[in-house]
Amino acid sequence: MALVTGATSGIGTDIARRLAADGLHVVASGRDPVRGRALAAELGDAATFVRADLTEDRGPEGLVDAAVRLRGRLDVLVNNAAVDHTGALLDTPASEVRATFETNVFAAIACLQAAARVMRDSGRGGAIINITSRLAHIGVPTMSVYSASKGALLALTTAAAVELAPWNIRVNAVAPGMTRTPLFSAWLAEQRDPVAVEHEVASEIPLGRIALPDDVAAVVAFLARTEAAYLTGASIPVDGGYLAK
């Protein structure tokens, strides 16, 4: 069974679809019950929606408990839930920094802890996949707070991989580059010349195109499989070669 946080939009939705197609039952979590139920209806018996706000007190622990009660086991956690943040670093109030870290870091840590305890106690181990970002590796103006949160998640990945290895719990990260999500589409629509901006963005990517959510989901699905049984502590960029430049 796989638990996917932030599954009600963007990359998370495609991850849920891909894992379900691979034969895993997916517990899809998010804050939007309308989109969550629609996804569960689309996937049928392969998915269950559980509404959760991971910033609430014991929200992550409650979500993991609910998932285990539903299916009796937990084999895969995809830490995908995140909030975006854009703003000049020197003008960003502490409240916005805390809000970003509450979801992107603190909730992700709590989900990892709760899921790993279940995986440890089962004796079967499992796979934990943290969705980070290319921004955990590079600097982009106005994205400093978001980058810091994703950098923290990347550091967690490597440290947790070593600490949890004795229980056969693998921890890896997937770092998407520019991806055609609703958030990207909304940003693009705000530009004076969306077509020109999209062309400019794609031209900076060696493979010459913006990623689709399923490009990211495919790598997550691989990390969840037994074929990746000897892979842990890795961060895989799904960015069309951007970080390789």
XYZ file of N, CA, C and O in Angstrom, residues 2-200:
796
model
N 0.453 2.256 -0.734
C 1.214 3.501 -0.823
C 0.376 4.659 -0.310
O -0.814 4.775 -0.641
N 0.988 5.506 0.484
C 0.362 6.731 0.957
C 1.007 7.898 0.221
O 2.238 8.054 0.262
N 0.186 8.700 -0.441
C 0.684 9.858 -1.189
C 0.074 11.111 -0.594
O -1.155 11.284 -0.615
N 0.899 11.987 -0.057
C 0.393 13.257 0.467
C 0.353 14.281 -0.660
O 1.100 14.189 -1.637
N -0.541 15.250 -0.524
C -0.681 16.252 -1.581
C -1.119 15.641 -2.895
O -0.683 16.068 -3.971
N -2.002 14.652 -2.817
C -2.386 13.890 -4.014
C -3.552 14.499 -4.770
O -3.967 13.945 -5.797
N -4.079 15.615 -4.299
C -5.290 16.153 -4.927
C -5.002 17.172 -6.019
O -5.933 17.757 -6.566
N -3.726 17.378 -6.355
C -3.431 18.306 -7.451
C -2.032 18.054 -7.989
O -1.195 17.426 -7.318
N -1.792 18.532 -9.199
C -0.462 18.561 -9.787
C 0.243 17.219 -9.834
O -0.343 16.183 -10.190
N 1.518 17.244 -9.460
C 2.350 16.055 -9.526
C 1.792 14.945 -8.644
O 1.832 13.763 -9.013
N 1.246 15.290 -7.487
C 0.728 14.277 -6.579
C -0.366 13.430 -7.184
O -0.433 12.217 -6.946
N -1.230 14.048 -7.982
C -2.311 13.301 -8.627
C -1.755 12.269 -9.590
O -2.197 11.110 -9.616
N -0.761 12.661 -10.383
C -0.173 11.716 -11.331
C 0.615 10.624 -10.627
O 0.662 9.484 -11.108
N 1.238 10.949 -9.498
C 1.919 9.914 -8.723
C 0.910 8.876 -8.243
O 1.146 7.665 -8.338
N -0.217 9.337 -7.726
C -1.251 8.410 -7.263
C -1.736 7.527 -8.402
O -1.888 6.302 -8.243
N -1.959 8.122 -9.561
C -2.411 7.344 -10.723
C -1.379 6.295 -11.120
O -1.715 5.144 -11.409
N -0.117 6.700 -11.143
C 0.938 5.790 -11.590
C 1.121 4.631 -10.625
O 1.264 3.466 -11.042
N 1.114 4.900 -9.330
C 1.274 3.826 -8.350
C 0.084 2.871 -8.388
O 0.249 1.655 -8.236
N -1.101 3.419 -8.593
C -2.288 2.566 -8.715
C -2.184 1.679 -9.951
O -2.532 0.488 -9.912
N -1.689 2.241 -11.045
C -1.511 1.455 -12.266
C -0.496 0.343 -12.079
O -0.561 -0.698 -12.744
N 0.451 0.551 -11.163
C 1.460 -0.465 -10.865
C 0.951 -1.544 -9.917
O 1.708 -2.445 -9.550
N -0.291 -1.423 -9.475
C -0.883 -2.468 -8.657
C -0.911 -2.199 -7.169
O -1.367 -3.051 -6.393
N -0.441 -1.020 -6.753
C -0.510 -0.668 -5.340
C -1.863 -0.045 -5.018
O -2.401 0.718 -5.829
N -2.390 -0.357 -3.848
C -3.531 0.425 -3.396
C -2.992 1.750 -2.876
O -2.044 1.779 -2.094
N -3.596 2.846 -3.315
C -3.113 4.173 -2.971
C -4.072 4.850 -2.005
O -5.272 4.968 -2.291
N -3.539 5.251 -0.866
C -4.281 6.150 0.012
C -3.846 7.554 -0.375
O -2.703 7.946 -0.166
N -4.749 8.273 -1.018
C -4.466 9.611 -1.528
C -4.935 10.636 -0.514
O -6.101 10.634 -0.111
N -4.025 11.502 -0.107
C -4.353 12.478 0.921
C -4.230 13.897 0.397
O -3.391 14.187 -0.461
N -5.062 14.774 0.918
C -5.013 16.186 0.577
C -6.068 16.927 1.377
O -6.831 16.316 2.136
N -6.106 18.241 1.184
C -7.060 19.057 1.944
C -8.352 19.312 1.184
O -9.318 19.786 1.774
N -8.380 19.020 -0.099
C -9.550 19.328 -0.926
C -10.403 18.071 -1.095
O -10.058 17.179 -1.874
N -11.527 17.970 -0.389
C -12.328 16.746 -0.468
C -12.982 16.537 -1.822
O -13.203 15.392 -2.238
N -13.289 17.613 -2.533
C -13.931 17.462 -3.843
C -12.969 16.796 -4.822
O -13.299 15.797 -5.470
N -11.759 17.331 -4.928
C -10.782 16.734 -5.839
C -10.327 15.363 -5.352
O -10.069 14.459 -6.155
N -10.244 15.201 -4.035
C -9.822 13.911 -3.498
C -10.816 12.809 -3.804
O -10.425 11.707 -4.213
N -12.079 13.104 -3.634
C -13.096 12.083 -3.926
C -13.184 11.805 -5.412
O -13.434 10.669 -5.834
N -12.963 12.837 -6.220
C -12.973 12.638 -7.670
C -11.832 11.718 -8.094
O -12.005 10.835 -8.949
N -10.659 11.899 -7.499
C -9.532 11.032 -7.816
C -9.802 9.600 -7.382
O -9.530 8.646 -8.129
N -10.351 9.437 -6.185
C -10.661 8.095 -5.699
C -11.700 7.420 -6.592
O -11.602 6.222 -6.881
N -12.682 8.194 -7.059
C -13.694 7.634 -7.957
C -13.068 7.223 -9.280
O -13.414 6.178 -9.860
N -12.144 8.047 -9.768
C -11.460 7.733 -11.027
C -10.665 6.435 -10.917
O -10.684 5.602 -11.836
N -9.989 6.235 -9.797
C -9.124 5.064 -9.634
C -9.867 3.845 -9.106
O -9.312 2.744 -9.092
N -11.101 4.036 -8.660
C -11.923 2.919 -8.229
C -11.371 2.189 -7.021
O -10.932 2.806 -6.044
N -11.351 0.849 -7.099
C -10.911 0.040 -5.962
C -9.422 0.207 -5.656
O -8.950 -0.267 -4.618
N -8.698 0.861 -6.554
C -7.249 1.008 -6.366
C -6.883 2.164 -5.449
O -5.699 2.355 -5.145
N -7.871 2.950 -5.000
C -7.532 4.131 -4.209
C -8.588 4.445 -3.166
O -9.774 4.131 -3.347
N -8.126 5.079 -2.100
C -8.996 5.602 -1.051
C -8.541 7.013 -0.739
O -7.331 7.261 -0.625
N -9.476 7.933 -0.619
C -9.123 9.301 -0.262
C -9.280 9.502 1.234
O -10.290 9.118 1.826
N -8.278 10.114 1.844
C -8.341 10.489 3.258
C -7.983 11.966 3.352
O -6.864 12.367 3.006
N -8.946 12.766 3.792
C -8.664 14.194 3.939
C -7.771 14.418 5.152
O -7.972 13.833 6.215
N -6.752 15.266 4.977
C -5.855 15.569 6.090
C -5.218 16.926 5.886
O -4.858 17.284 4.765
N -5.105 17.658 6.973
C -4.330 18.894 6.987
C -3.078 18.593 7.803
O -3.135 18.436 9.025
N -1.953 18.500 7.139
C -0.726 18.056 7.786
C -0.139 19.091 8.732
O 0.807 18.787 9.481
N -0.677 20.297 8.705
C -0.192 21.327 9.624
C -0.948 21.320 10.954
O -0.566 22.028 11.883
N -2.009 20.540 11.032
C -2.745 20.434 12.283
C -1.985 19.570 13.276
O -1.164 18.725 12.895
N -2.265 19.771 14.564
C -1.613 18.998 15.604
C -1.875 17.512 15.389
O -3.029 17.085 15.273
N -0.818 16.737 15.282
C -0.863 15.299 15.041
C -1.571 14.942 13.739
O -2.018 13.794 13.562
N -1.643 15.890 12.815
C -2.227 15.599 11.503
C -1.479 14.505 10.756
O -2.104 13.549 10.249
N -0.144 14.566 10.648
C 0.593 13.503 9.951
C 0.432 12.135 10.610
O 0.222 11.129 9.921
N 0.530 12.106 11.932
C 0.386 10.838 12.637
C -1.015 10.249 12.441
O -1.171 9.040 12.236
N -2.026 11.129 12.485
C -3.391 10.667 12.270
C -3.602 10.133 10.877
O -4.325 9.143 10.670
N -2.964 10.753 9.900
C -3.088 10.287 8.517
C -2.476 8.906 8.361
O -3.079 8.008 7.754
N -1.271 8.717 8.880
C -0.625 7.408 8.768
C -1.440 6.352 9.502
O -1.642 5.235 8.992
N -1.945 6.677 10.688
C -2.782 5.726 11.421
C -4.014 5.347 10.615
O -4.393 4.165 10.563
N -4.639 6.332 9.974
C -5.841 6.059 9.175
C -5.517 5.162 7.995
O -6.280 4.238 7.665
N -4.391 5.421 7.340
C -3.999 4.611 6.193
C -3.760 3.158 6.598
O -4.196 2.227 5.909
N -3.095 2.974 7.724
C -2.811 1.611 8.187
C -4.094 0.911 8.604
O -4.282 -0.292 8.341
N -5.008 1.634 9.228
C -6.294 1.021 9.603
C -7.057 0.569 8.364
O -7.709 -0.473 8.368
N -6.979 1.347 7.307
C -7.715 1.022 6.081
C -7.176 -0.219 5.391
O -7.935 -1.046 4.893
N -5.845 -0.328 5.324
C -5.239 -1.381 4.509
C -4.437 -2.405 5.295
O -4.016 -3.422 4.744
N -4.158 -2.124 6.574
C -3.447 -3.096 7.388
C -1.946 -3.114 7.205
O -1.251 -3.907 7.851
N -1.414 -2.249 6.340
C 0.024 -2.209 6.120
C 0.392 -0.891 5.442
O -0.482 -0.154 4.978
N 1.679 -0.617 5.371
C 2.169 0.569 4.674
C 3.523 0.223 4.079
O 4.470 -0.087 4.810
N 3.607 0.263 2.757
C 4.832 -0.117 2.060
C 5.574 1.072 1.470
O 6.798 1.035 1.328
N 4.832 2.115 1.111
C 5.426 3.263 0.425
C 4.813 4.545 0.971
O 3.597 4.641 1.126
N 5.672 5.508 1.277
C 5.217 6.865 1.573
C 5.816 7.802 0.541
O 7.037 7.796 0.324
N 4.972 8.615 -0.074
C 5.448 9.671 -0.956
C 5.140 11.001 -0.283
O 3.987 11.410 -0.179
N 6.179 11.647 0.197
C 6.066 12.949 0.857
C 6.017 14.030 -0.230
O 7.054 14.584 -0.613
N 4.816 14.310 -0.700
C 4.672 15.235 -1.826
C 4.022 16.561 -1.437
O 4.228 17.573 -2.114
N 3.250 16.586 -0.373
C 2.525 17.806 0.005
C 3.489 18.963 0.225
O 4.504 18.823 0.902
N 3.168 20.106 -0.359
C 4.042 21.276 -0.233
C 3.254 22.528 -0.569
O 2.226 22.473 -1.250
N 3.764 23.642 -0.081
C 3.214 24.944 -0.461
C 4.318 25.731 -1.151
O 5.505 25.565 -0.866
N 3.929 26.581 -2.072
C 4.880 27.408 -2.788
C 5.125 28.692 -1.995
O 4.295 29.096 -1.171
N 6.264 29.300 -2.239
C 6.511 30.632 -1.678
C 7.411 31.409 -2.618
O 8.452 30.925 -3.037
N 6.958 32.610 -2.956
C 7.742 33.518 -3.781
C 7.752 34.881 -3.114
O 6.716 35.357 -2.660
N 8.915 35.496 -3.048
C 8.991 36.827 -2.451
C 10.431 37.211 -2.181
O 11.292 36.348 -1.970
N 10.674 38.494 -2.204
C 12.019 38.988 -1.923
C 12.443 38.548 -0.525
O 11.708 38.747 0.450
N 13.606 37.963 -0.424
C 14.065 37.395 0.844
C 14.078 38.420 1.969
O 13.601 38.152 3.080
N 14.588 39.608 1.706
C 14.726 40.600 2.770
C 13.398 41.198 3.201
O 13.330 41.852 4.249
N 12.351 40.960 2.424
C 11.028 41.480 2.760
C 10.075 40.395 3.246
O 8.896 40.672 3.503
N 10.558 39.186 3.378
C 9.690 38.074 3.776
C 9.556 38.026 5.293
O 10.558 37.866 6.009
N 8.339 38.148 5.822
C 8.160 38.109 7.278
C 8.367 36.701 7.823
O 8.183 35.703 7.115
N 8.720 36.641 9.087
C 8.971 35.353 9.730
C 7.749 34.445 9.674
O 7.880 33.221 9.590
N 6.562 35.035 9.698
C 5.345 34.217 9.660
C 5.243 33.418 8.363
O 4.783 32.273 8.362
N 5.685 34.012 7.255
C 5.654 33.293 5.974
C 6.713 32.201 5.924
O 6.493 31.136 5.349
N 7.860 32.467 6.526
C 8.901 31.440 6.588
C 8.382 30.242 7.386
O 8.506 29.086 6.959
N 7.785 30.519 8.539
C 7.267 29.433 9.377
C 6.171 28.644 8.662
O 6.138 27.408 8.729
N 5.278 29.353 7.981
C 4.180 28.675 7.284
C 4.716 27.754 6.189
O 4.207 26.639 5.995
N 5.735 28.210 5.477
C 6.323 27.385 4.425
C 6.970 26.143 5.019
O 6.782 25.022 4.521
N 7.722 26.325 6.103
C 8.399 25.189 6.722
C 7.421 24.250 7.425
O 7.698 23.048 7.536
N 6.290 24.764 7.895
C 5.312 23.902 8.560
C 4.874 22.763 7.643
O 4.771 21.613 8.070
N 4.604 23.089 6.369
C 4.165 22.057 5.427
C 5.342 21.349 4.787
O 5.398 20.109 4.742
N 6.284 22.116 4.261
C 7.339 21.532 3.428
C 8.386 20.757 4.218
O 9.042 19.875 3.654
N 8.551 21.097 5.499
C 9.595 20.441 6.290
C 9.006 19.712 7.495
O 9.135 18.489 7.628
N 8.359 20.453 8.396
C 7.918 19.844 9.654
C 6.887 18.741 9.422
O 6.966 17.660 10.033
N 5.916 18.986 8.557
C 4.906 17.960 8.275
C 5.539 16.761 7.573
O 5.182 15.607 7.851
N 6.482 17.035 6.670
C 7.150 15.938 5.964
C 7.962 15.077 6.926
O 7.971 13.843 6.817
N 8.651 15.715 7.870
C 9.401 14.957 8.870
C 8.450 14.090 9.696
O 8.717 12.904 9.945
N 7.337 14.675 10.123
C 6.381 13.921 10.949
C 5.782 12.747 10.180
O 5.596 11.660 10.745
N 5.481 12.950 8.890
C 4.966 11.852 8.066
C 6.011 10.747 7.942
O 5.705 9.554 8.047
N 7.261 11.149 7.703
C 8.336 10.167 7.582
C 8.484 9.382 8.893
O 8.614 8.144 8.872
N 8.484 10.087 10.021
C 8.642 9.399 11.309
C 7.532 8.377 11.534
O 7.790 7.221 11.905
N 6.288 8.806 11.309
C 5.152 7.917 11.560
C 5.160 6.719 10.618
O 4.919 5.581 11.038
N 5.446 6.973 9.335
C 5.473 5.880 8.359
C 6.625 4.926 8.645
O 6.467 3.698 8.558
N 7.788 5.469 8.982
C 8.954 4.621 9.231
C 8.753 3.731 10.454
O 9.244 2.595 10.492
N 8.050 4.224 11.453
C 7.775 3.383 12.632
C 6.939 2.160 12.221
O 7.198 1.040 12.667
N 5.938 2.410 11.371
C 5.101 1.301 10.899
C 5.937 0.323 10.077
O 5.834 -0.908 10.253
N 6.765 0.852 9.190
C 7.607 -0.015 8.351
C 8.602 -0.804 9.183
O 8.861 -1.981 8.927
N 9.196 -0.163 10.194
C 10.134 -0.847 11.091
C 9.451 -1.969 11.848
O 9.946 -3.102 11.910
N 8.297 -1.661 12.429
C 7.624 -2.631 13.280
C 7.038 -3.798 12.486
O 6.829 -4.879 13.033
N 6.781 -3.576 11.192
C 6.233 -4.654 10.360
C 7.278 -5.709 10.039
O 6.946 -6.846 9.706
N 8.567 -5.304 10.091
C 9.638 -6.213 9.715
C 9.849 -6.331 8.224
O 10.763 -7.034 7.773
N 9.028 -5.625 7.445
C 9.148 -5.708 5.976
C 9.948 -4.554 5.392
O 10.351 -4.603 4.232
N 10.126 -3.495 6.152
C 10.765 -2.306 5.594
C 9.810 -1.557 4.693
O 8.583 -1.709 4.782
N 10.362 -0.757 3.798
C 9.509 0.009 2.898
C 10.304 1.070 2.159
O 11.535 1.150 2.271
N 9.597 1.872 1.405
C 10.220 2.929 0.606
C 9.580 4.264 0.937
O 8.343 4.387 0.941
N 10.420 5.249 1.220
C 9.962 6.614 1.458
C 10.573 7.497 0.376
O 11.789 7.469 0.157
N 9.738 8.250 -0.299
C 10.184 9.083 -1.418
C 9.776 10.519 -1.137
O 8.577 10.817 -1.016
N 10.763 11.381 -0.982
C 10.518 12.791 -0.707
C 10.593 13.583 -2.011
O 11.573 13.470 -2.752
N 9.575 14.369 -2.273
C 9.577 15.210 -3.463
C 10.209 16.546 -3.100
O 9.642 17.333 -2.326
N 11.389 16.792 -3.637
C 12.096 18.027 -3.345
C 11.924 18.981 -4.534
O 10.815 19.264 -4.940
N 13.005 19.474 -5.084
C 12.923 20.415 -6.205
C 14.328 20.673 -6.730
O 15.315 20.532 -5.987
N 14.411 21.087 -7.973
C 15.712 21.550 -8.483
C 16.199 22.741 -7.643
O 17.394 22.995 -7.547
N 15.258 23.448 -7.006
C 15.614 24.623 -6.213
C 16.296 24.260 -4.898
O 16.762 25.139 -4.181
N 16.377 22.972 -4.591
C 17.188 22.548 -3.453
C 18.667 22.589 -3.811
O 19.525 22.478 -2.928
N 18.970 22.771 -5.095
C 20.348 22.706 -5.580
C 20.844 24.017 -6.181
O 22.048 24.190 -6.347
N 19.947 24.906 -6.556
C 20.349 26.134 -7.242
C 19.688 27.341 -6.589
O 18.721 27.202 -5.833
N 20.208 28.521 -6.884
C 19.628 29.749 -6.368
C 18.845 30.488 -7.439
O 19.324 30.666 -8.552
N 17.637 30.894 -7.090
C 16.783 31.678 -7.977
C 16.223 32.843 -7.168
O 15.654 32.619 -6.093
N 16.377 34.069 -7.637
C 15.842 35.216 -6.895
C 14.357 35.052 -6.586
O 13.595 34.538 -7.417
N 13.959 35.462 -5.414
C 12.597 35.422 -4.860
C 12.171 34.025 -4.398
O 11.075 33.867 -3.869
N 13.017 33.032 -4.571
C 12.642 31.666 -4.192
C 13.455 31.150 -3.001
O 13.493 29.948 -2.744
N 14.096 32.039 -2.259
C 15.015 31.606 -1.213
C 14.347 30.785 -0.112
O 14.892 29.763 0.338
N 13.189 31.212 0.347
C 12.522 30.503 1.446
C 12.062 29.123 0.986
O 12.264 28.115 1.679
N 11.472 29.068 -0.192
C 11.046 27.773 -0.747
C 12.258 26.868 -0.952
O 12.236 25.689 -0.598
N 13.335 27.433 -1.517
C 14.553 26.650 -1.738
C 15.089 26.091 -0.429
O 15.531 24.935 -0.352
N 15.080 26.911 0.618
C 15.574 26.464 1.920
C 14.748 25.302 2.449
O 15.287 24.344 3.033
N 13.444 25.367 2.254
C 12.590 24.280 2.742
C 12.865 22.981 1.994
O 12.919 21.898 2.584
N 13.071 23.081 0.697
C 13.351 21.885 -0.088
C 14.764 21.377 0.162
O 15.034 20.173 0.100
N 15.684 22.301 0.455
C 17.030 21.885 0.831
C 17.036 21.111 2.133
O 17.778 20.137 2.296
N 16.197 21.529 3.068
C 16.071 20.798 4.333
C 15.546 19.388 4.092
O 16.009 18.418 4.713
N 14.590 19.256 3.186
C 14.024 17.940 2.884
C 15.061 17.045 2.198
O 15.099 15.833 2.426
N 15.910 17.654 1.379
C 16.985 16.889 0.749
C 17.966 16.382 1.802
O 18.384 15.213 1.768
N 18.351 17.242 2.751
C 19.259 16.823 3.819
C 18.634 15.724 4.672
O 19.311 14.775 5.090
N 17.346 15.847 4.926
C 16.639 14.803 5.671
C 16.723 13.467 4.939
O 16.899 12.414 5.565
N 16.595 13.516 3.632
C 16.611 12.291 2.833
C 17.905 11.509 3.037
O 17.875 10.299 3.305
N 19.032 12.177 2.910
C 20.304 11.466 3.016
C 20.546 10.953 4.434
O 21.003 9.822 4.632
N 20.239 11.784 5.434
C 20.456 11.355 6.813
C 19.523 10.217 7.206
O 19.941 9.234 7.844
N 18.255 10.328 6.827
C 17.288 9.285 7.172
C 17.604 7.979 6.459
O 17.386 6.891 7.013
N 18.123 8.067 5.237
C 18.471 6.850 4.498
C 19.494 6.021 5.269
O 19.394 4.787 5.345
N 20.473 6.691 5.847
C 21.507 5.994 6.612
C 20.935 5.460 7.934
O 21.168 4.310 8.323
N 20.159 6.287 8.596
C 19.649 5.901 9.917
C 18.623 4.779 9.847
O 18.541 3.940 10.761
N 17.846 4.751 8.777
C 16.760 3.766 8.676
C 17.145 2.510 7.899
O 16.375 1.563 7.835
N 18.337 2.504 7.325
C 18.773 1.350 6.529
C 18.753 0.022 7.297
O 18.428 -1.014 6.703
N 19.077 -0.009 8.584
C 19.054 -1.303 9.290
C 17.690 -1.989 9.278
O 17.610 -3.215 9.468
N 16.635 -1.239 9.069
C 15.285 -1.825 9.001
C 14.804 -1.988 7.555
O 13.610 -2.213 7.327
N 15.721 -1.882 6.608
C 15.384 -2.009 5.192
C 14.347 -0.972 4.757
O 13.466 -1.244 3.948
N 14.462 0.208 5.325
C 13.624 1.333 4.904
C 14.471 2.223 4.015
O 15.468 2.796 4.458
N 14.106 2.282 2.755
C 14.856 3.074 1.777
C 14.266 4.486 1.705
O 13.043 4.652 1.664
N 15.128 5.484 1.687
C 14.683 6.876 1.615
C 15.409 7.555 0.462
O 16.640 7.627 0.443
N 14.638 8.019 -0.500
C 15.196 8.697 -1.664
C 14.415 9.977 -1.944
O 13.318 10.183 -1.411
N 14.998 10.811 -2.777
C 14.343 12.063 -3.166
C 14.213 12.134 -4.680
O 15.059 11.615 -5.416
N 13.164 12.782 -5.115
C 12.974 13.111 -6.528
C 12.883 14.624 -6.616
O 12.089 15.248 -5.898
N 13.718 15.204 -7.468
C 13.806 16.665 -7.570
C 13.282 17.121 -8.933
O 14.041 17.148 -9.913
N 12.017 17.482 -9.019
C 11.479 17.941 -10.302
C 12.033 19.303 -10.699
O 12.324 20.158 -9.852
N 12.177 19.487 -11.991
C 12.438 20.813 -12.520
C 11.109 21.470 -12.863
O 10.067 21.139 -12.288
N 11.136 22.409 -13.795
C 9.898 23.044 -14.242
C 8.935 21.980 -14.755
O 9.268 21.206 -15.661
N 7.739 21.932 -14.189
C 6.770 20.895 -14.525
C 5.430 21.539 -14.840
O 5.005 22.485 -14.169
N 4.753 20.999 -15.833
C 3.496 21.584 -16.299
C 2.353 21.227 -15.345
O 1.498 20.385 -15.634
N 2.340 21.874 -14.206
C 1.298 21.696 -13.203
C 0.305 22.860 -13.293
O 0.573 23.860 -13.967
N -0.835 22.780 -12.597
C -1.744 23.940 -12.560
C -1.068 25.195 -12.030
O -1.364 26.305 -12.485
N -0.139 25.039 -11.100
C 0.576 26.187 -10.559
C 1.441 26.838 -11.641
O 1.485 28.066 -11.766
N 2.119 26.014 -12.432
C 2.932 26.542 -13.529
C 2.040 27.230 -14.559
O 2.360 28.322 -15.056
N 0.923 26.607 -14.894
C 0.014 27.187 -15.890
C -0.537 28.526 -15.423
O -0.673 29.464 -16.220
N -0.851 28.628 -14.126
C -1.362 29.894 -13.584
C -0.285 30.976 -13.649
O -0.570 32.134 -14.000
N 0.951 30.604 -13.322
C 2.066 31.560 -13.410
C 2.281 32.007 -14.846
O 2.458 33.193 -15.116
N 2.218 31.065 -15.751
C 2.447 31.384 -17.162
C 1.371 32.335 -17.677
O 1.657 33.270 -18.446
N 0.124 32.110 -17.257
C -0.978 32.949 -17.715
C -0.843 34.393 -17.256
O -1.409 35.308 -17.876
N -0.091 34.618 -16.194
C 0.099 35.974 -15.676
C 1.151 36.764 -16.453
O 1.268 37.986 -16.280
N 1.899 36.084 -17.307
C 2.977 36.752 -18.037
C 2.417 37.566 -19.203
O 1.375 37.236 -19.768
N 3.134 38.606 -19.570
C 2.678 39.476 -20.655
C 2.600 38.711 -21.973
O 1.679 38.918 -22.762
N 3.553 37.854 -22.220
C 3.573 37.039 -23.445
C 3.841 35.594 -23.043
O 4.980 35.135 -23.068
N 2.786 34.858 -22.671
C 2.968 33.490 -22.179
C 3.698 32.577 -23.159
O 4.524 31.755 -22.743
N 3.421 32.715 -24.436
C 4.062 31.844 -25.430
C 5.573 32.073 -25.453
O 6.369 31.129 -25.453
N 5.966 33.345 -25.431
C 7.392 33.666 -25.457
C 8.082 33.218 -24.177
O 9.214 32.693 -24.214
N 7.414 33.390 -23.044
C 8.001 32.987 -21.764
C 8.159 31.469 -21.703
O 9.195 30.950 -21.271
N 7.151 30.753 -22.162
C 7.240 29.292 -22.167
C 8.397 28.827 -23.056
O 9.143 27.907 -22.695
N 8.537 29.449 -24.202
C 9.636 29.101 -25.104
C 10.985 29.379 -24.446
O 11.926 28.577 -24.553
N 11.078 30.495 -23.736
C 12.329 30.851 -23.066
C 12.672 29.845 -21.974
O 13.831 29.420 -21.844
